[in-house]
CSV table of C-alpha atoms in Angstrom, one decimal:
chain,number,residue,atom,x,y,z
S,1175,MET,CA,-44.6,39.4,33.8
S,1176,THR,CA,-45.5,36.3,32.7
S,1177,ILE,CA,-43.5,33.5,32.1
S,1178,ALA,CA,-45.1,32.0,28.8
S,1179,VAL,CA,-45.4,28.3,29.3
S,1180,SER,CA,-46.5,25.8,26.7
S,1181,PRO,CA,-49.4,23.3,27.8
S,1182,GLN,CA,-47.7,21.2,24.4
S,1183,ALA,CA,-44.9,20.8,25.7
S,1184,LEU,CA,-46.2,18.6,28.6
S,1185,PRO,CA,-43.5,20.7,31.4
S,1186,ALA,CA,-43.1,18.5,34.7
S,1187,LEU,CA,-43.1,20.5,38.0
S,1188,VAL,CA,-40.2,19.5,39.7
S,1189,LEU,CA,-40.7,19.8,44.0
S,1190,ASN,CA,-37.8,19.6,46.4
S,1191,ALA,CA,-38.1,16.3,48.6
S,1192,ASP,CA,-40.7,18.2,50.9
S,1193,TYR,CA,-43.1,18.2,47.9
S,1194,ARG,CA,-42.2,21.5,47.6
S,1195,PRO,CA,-41.5,23.6,44.6
S,1196,LEU,CA,-38.1,24.4,44.0
S,1197,SER,CA,-39.1,28.3,43.0
S,1198,TYR,CA,-41.8,30.2,43.0
S,1199,TYR,CA,-40.5,32.4,39.9
S,1200,PRO,CA,-38.9,31.2,37.6
S,1201,LEU,CA,-41.4,28.0,38.7
S,1202,SER,CA,-39.5,24.9,38.9
S,1203,LEU,CA,-40.3,23.2,35.6
S,1204,TRP,CA,-38.5,20.2,33.0
S,1205,SER,CA,-38.9,19.6,29.9
S,1206,TRP,CA,-40.5,15.8,29.9
S,1207,GLN,CA,-36.9,14.7,28.5
S,1208,ASP,CA,-35.8,16.1,31.5
S,1209,ALA,CA,-38.0,14.7,34.0
S,1210,ILE,CA,-37.7,11.0,32.2
S,1211,LYS,CA,-34.1,10.8,32.2
S,1212,ALA,CA,-34.5,11.9,36.2
S,1213,VAL,CA,-36.6,9.3,36.0
S,1214,PHE,CA,-34.5,6.7,34.7
S,1215,LEU,CA,-31.3,8.2,36.5
S,1216,ASP,CA,-33.3,7.2,40.2
S,1217,ARG,CA,-33.3,10.8,41.4
S,1218,VAL,CA,-36.6,11.9,41.2
S,1219,ASN,CA,-40.3,9.7,42.0
S,1220,ILE,CA,-43.1,10.3,39.7
S,1221,ILE,CA,-46.0,11.8,41.7
S,1222,ALA,CA,-48.7,12.6,38.6
S,1223,GLU,CA,-48.8,12.2,35.7
S,1224,TYR,CA,-50.3,13.1,31.7
S,1225,GLU,CA,-52.4,11.2,29.8
S,1226,HIS,CA,-49.5,10.6,26.4
S,1227,SER,CA,-47.2,8.5,27.0
S,1228,VAL,CA,-44.4,7.9,25.2
S,1229,SER,CA,-42.8,4.7,23.8
S,1230,SER,CA,-39.9,3.0,22.3
S,1231,PRO,CA,-39.4,-1.2,20.9
S,1232,SER,CA,-38.6,-2.7,24.2
S,1233,PHE,CA,-40.8,0.6,26.5
S,1234,SER,CA,-44.0,2.5,27.2
S,1235,MET,CA,-44.9,5.2,30.0
S,1236,ARG,CA,-46.7,8.1,30.7
S,1237,LEU,CA,-44.9,11.3,30.6
S,1238,PRO,CA,-44.0,12.8,34.0
S,1239,SER,CA,-46.6,16.3,34.8
S,1240,VAL,CA,-45.1,16.3,39.2
S,1241,VAL,CA,-42.1,14.9,39.6
S,1242,CYS,CA,-40.4,15.3,43.9
S,1243,LEU,CA,-37.0,15.2,44.0
S,1244,LYS,CA,-35.7,11.8,46.1
S,1245,THR,CA,-32.4,14.0,48.1
S,1246,TYR,CA,-34.1,17.1,49.8
S,1247,VAL,CA,-31.8,20.5,48.0
S,1248,GLN,CA,-31.2,23.5,51.2
S,1249,PRO,CA,-32.4,26.2,49.8
S,1250,SER,CA,-30.2,29.3,49.4
S,1251,ARG,CA,-30.6,31.3,52.9
S,1252,ASN,CA,-29.7,35.0,50.9
S,1253,PRO,CA,-31.1,35.0,47.1
S,1254,ALA,CA,-28.7,36.0,44.7
S,1255,PHE,CA,-28.4,39.8,43.5
S,1256,THR,CA,-28.8,39.6,40.2
S,1257,ARG,CA,-31.1,42.6,37.9
S,1258,PHE,CA,-33.7,39.6,37.2
S,1259,ASN,CA,-33.9,40.0,41.2
S,1260,VAL,CA,-33.8,43.2,42.0
S,1261,PHE,CA,-36.9,42.8,39.3
S,1262,LEU,CA,-38.5,40.8,41.7
S,1263,ARG,CA,-38.2,41.8,44.6
S,1264,ASP,CA,-39.5,45.5,43.3
S,1265,ARG,CA,-42.4,43.7,41.7
S,1266,PHE,CA,-40.7,44.7,38.0
S,1267,GLU,CA,-42.0,47.9,38.2
S,1268,CYS,CA,-40.3,50.8,38.5
S,1269,GLN,CA,-39.6,52.1,41.4
S,1270,TYR,CA,-40.2,56.3,40.3
S,1271,CYS,CA,-43.2,55.8,38.4
S,1272,GLY,CA,-45.4,52.4,38.7
S,1273,ALA,CA,-44.3,51.5,35.6
S,1274,HIS,CA,-44.2,48.5,33.9
S,1275,ASP,CA,-42.0,48.5,30.7
S,1276,ASP,CA,-38.1,49.4,29.7
S,1277,LEU,CA,-37.1,48.1,33.3
S,1278,THR,CA,-33.7,49.0,34.2
S,1279,PHE,CA,-31.8,49.8,37.3
S,1280,ASP,CA,-30.9,52.4,39.4
S,1281,HIS,CA,-28.7,53.4,42.0
S,1282,VAL,CA,-30.2,55.7,45.0
S,1283,ILE,CA,-27.6,56.3,45.6
S,1284,PRO,CA,-25.4,57.3,42.1
S,1285,ARG,CA,-22.2,56.4,41.9
S,1286,ALA,CA,-20.3,59.5,41.0
S,1287,HIS,CA,-21.8,60.0,44.7
S,1288,GLY,CA,-19.8,56.8,46.2
S,1289,GLY,CA,-22.8,54.7,45.8
S,1290,GLU,CA,-22.5,51.2,45.1
S,1291,THR,CA,-24.2,48.1,43.5
S,1292,THR,CA,-26.1,47.0,46.6
S,1293,TRP,CA,-29.3,45.4,47.7
S,1294,GLU,CA,-29.3,48.6,49.7
S,1295,ASN,CA,-28.9,50.7,47.3
S,1296,VAL,CA,-30.2,50.1,44.1
S,1297,VAL,CA,-34.0,49.2,42.3
S,1298,ALA,CA,-36.3,48.9,39.5
S,1299,ALA,CA,-36.8,51.9,37.2
S,1300,CYS,CA,-38.1,52.5,33.7
S,1301,SER,CA,-35.4,54.2,31.1
S,1302,PRO,CA,-37.3,57.0,31.7
S,1303,CYS,CA,-37.2,58.0,35.0
S,1304,ASN,CA,-33.2,56.4,34.9
S,1305,LEU,CA,-32.2,59.1,32.7
S,1306,ARG,CA,-34.3,61.5,34.3
S,1307,LYS,CA,-32.6,61.1,37.5
S,1308,GLY,CA,-29.4,60.6,36.1
S,1309,SER,CA,-26.4,60.6,38.7
S,1310,LYS,CA,-28.2,63.6,41.2
S,1311,LEU,CA,-29.4,62.4,44.5
S,1312,PRO,CA,-33.0,61.6,45.3
S,1313,LYS,CA,-33.7,64.9,46.8
S,1314,GLN,CA,-31.7,67.0,43.7
S,1315,ALA,CA,-33.5,64.7,41.0
S,1316,GLY,CA,-37.2,64.6,43.1
S,1317,MET,CA,-36.8,61.6,43.3
S,1318,PHE,CA,-37.3,59.0,46.0
S,1319,PRO,CA,-38.4,55.3,45.3
S,1320,ALA,CA,-41.4,54.5,46.5
S,1321,GLN,CA,-40.1,51.5,48.7
S,1322,LYS,CA,-36.7,51.7,50.5
S,1323,PRO,CA,-34.6,48.7,49.0
S,1324,TYR,CA,-33.3,46.6,51.3
S,1325,GLN,CA,-32.0,42.7,50.7
S,1326,PRO,CA,-34.5,40.1,50.2
S,1327,THR,CA,-34.8,37.0,51.4
S,1328,VAL,CA,-36.0,33.3,49.9
S,1329,GLN,CA,-39.7,34.6,51.4
S,1330,ASP,CA,-40.1,37.2,50.2
S,1331,LEU,CA,-38.7,37.1,46.6
S,1332,HIS,CA,-41.4,33.8,46.4
S,1333,ASN,CA,-43.7,35.7,47.6
S,1334,ASN,CA,-43.9,38.1,44.8
S,1335,GLY,CA,-43.3,35.0,42.2
S,1336,ARG,CA,-46.9,33.3,43.5
S,1337,LEU,CA,-47.7,37.4,41.9
S,1338,PHE,CA,-46.8,36.7,38.6
S,1339,PRO,CA,-48.2,33.0,37.9
S,1340,PRO,CA,-47.2,31.1,34.5
S,1341,ASN,CA,-50.1,31.6,31.9
S,1342,TYR,CA,-50.6,27.8,32.0
S,1343,LEU,CA,-50.2,25.9,35.2
S,1344,HIS,CA,-51.7,22.1,34.4
S,1345,ASP,CA,-54.1,21.0,37.0
S,1346,SER,CA,-52.3,18.7,38.0
S,1347,TRP,CA,-49.9,21.0,39.7
S,1348,LEU,CA,-52.2,22.6,41.4
S,1349,ASP,CA,-52.3,20.7,45.1
S,1350,TYR,CA,-48.7,21.9,45.4
S,1351,LEU,CA,-47.8,24.7,44.5
S,1352,TYR,CA,-49.7,26.8,46.6
S,1353,TRP,CA,-49.9,24.9,50.0
S,1354,ASP,CA,-47.5,27.2,52.3
S,1355,THR,CA,-49.5,29.9,52.2
S,1356,GLU,CA,-52.1,30.9,55.0
S,1357,LEU,CA,-55.4,29.8,54.9
S,1358,GLN,CA,-57.9,31.4,55.2
S,1359,PRO,CA,-60.9,31.5,58.0
């Protein structure tokens, strides 16, 4: 799973006030228009710029490629329970067969058997596996998830997001993307 980023669109990488990206997946990017608006509203500092400029009759400026928020945004401690975050937790992989296509989600303990729609009971599953399992319990279906479902931390999702970089990373972004990963000796 790759997020498509068009280099021709000249997006700006958005960093929190601590110089970390607001998110890794999807990578926190703003359009050049939103980045310029934030500059004029004095909400960001420009860290790096593209060679390309925009002009009006009375003003010209180079487009920002990296901006940093002036005010720190407290990251959420608990990620939202969304379909996308379930897929990200499970690395966009069916937890029964490992397929990456046609993903949906499956209740490990089916709702018909009292299973709830929670982090601890929902996994990513491809449609064929989901249909095959149906409303059966894992033991009845002979299908067990590769990993036990759990509520991920924001850090878990960030770590998994790093496994799926966008198709394009501008050189000016590289110094800010993975600086909090452990260095190899």
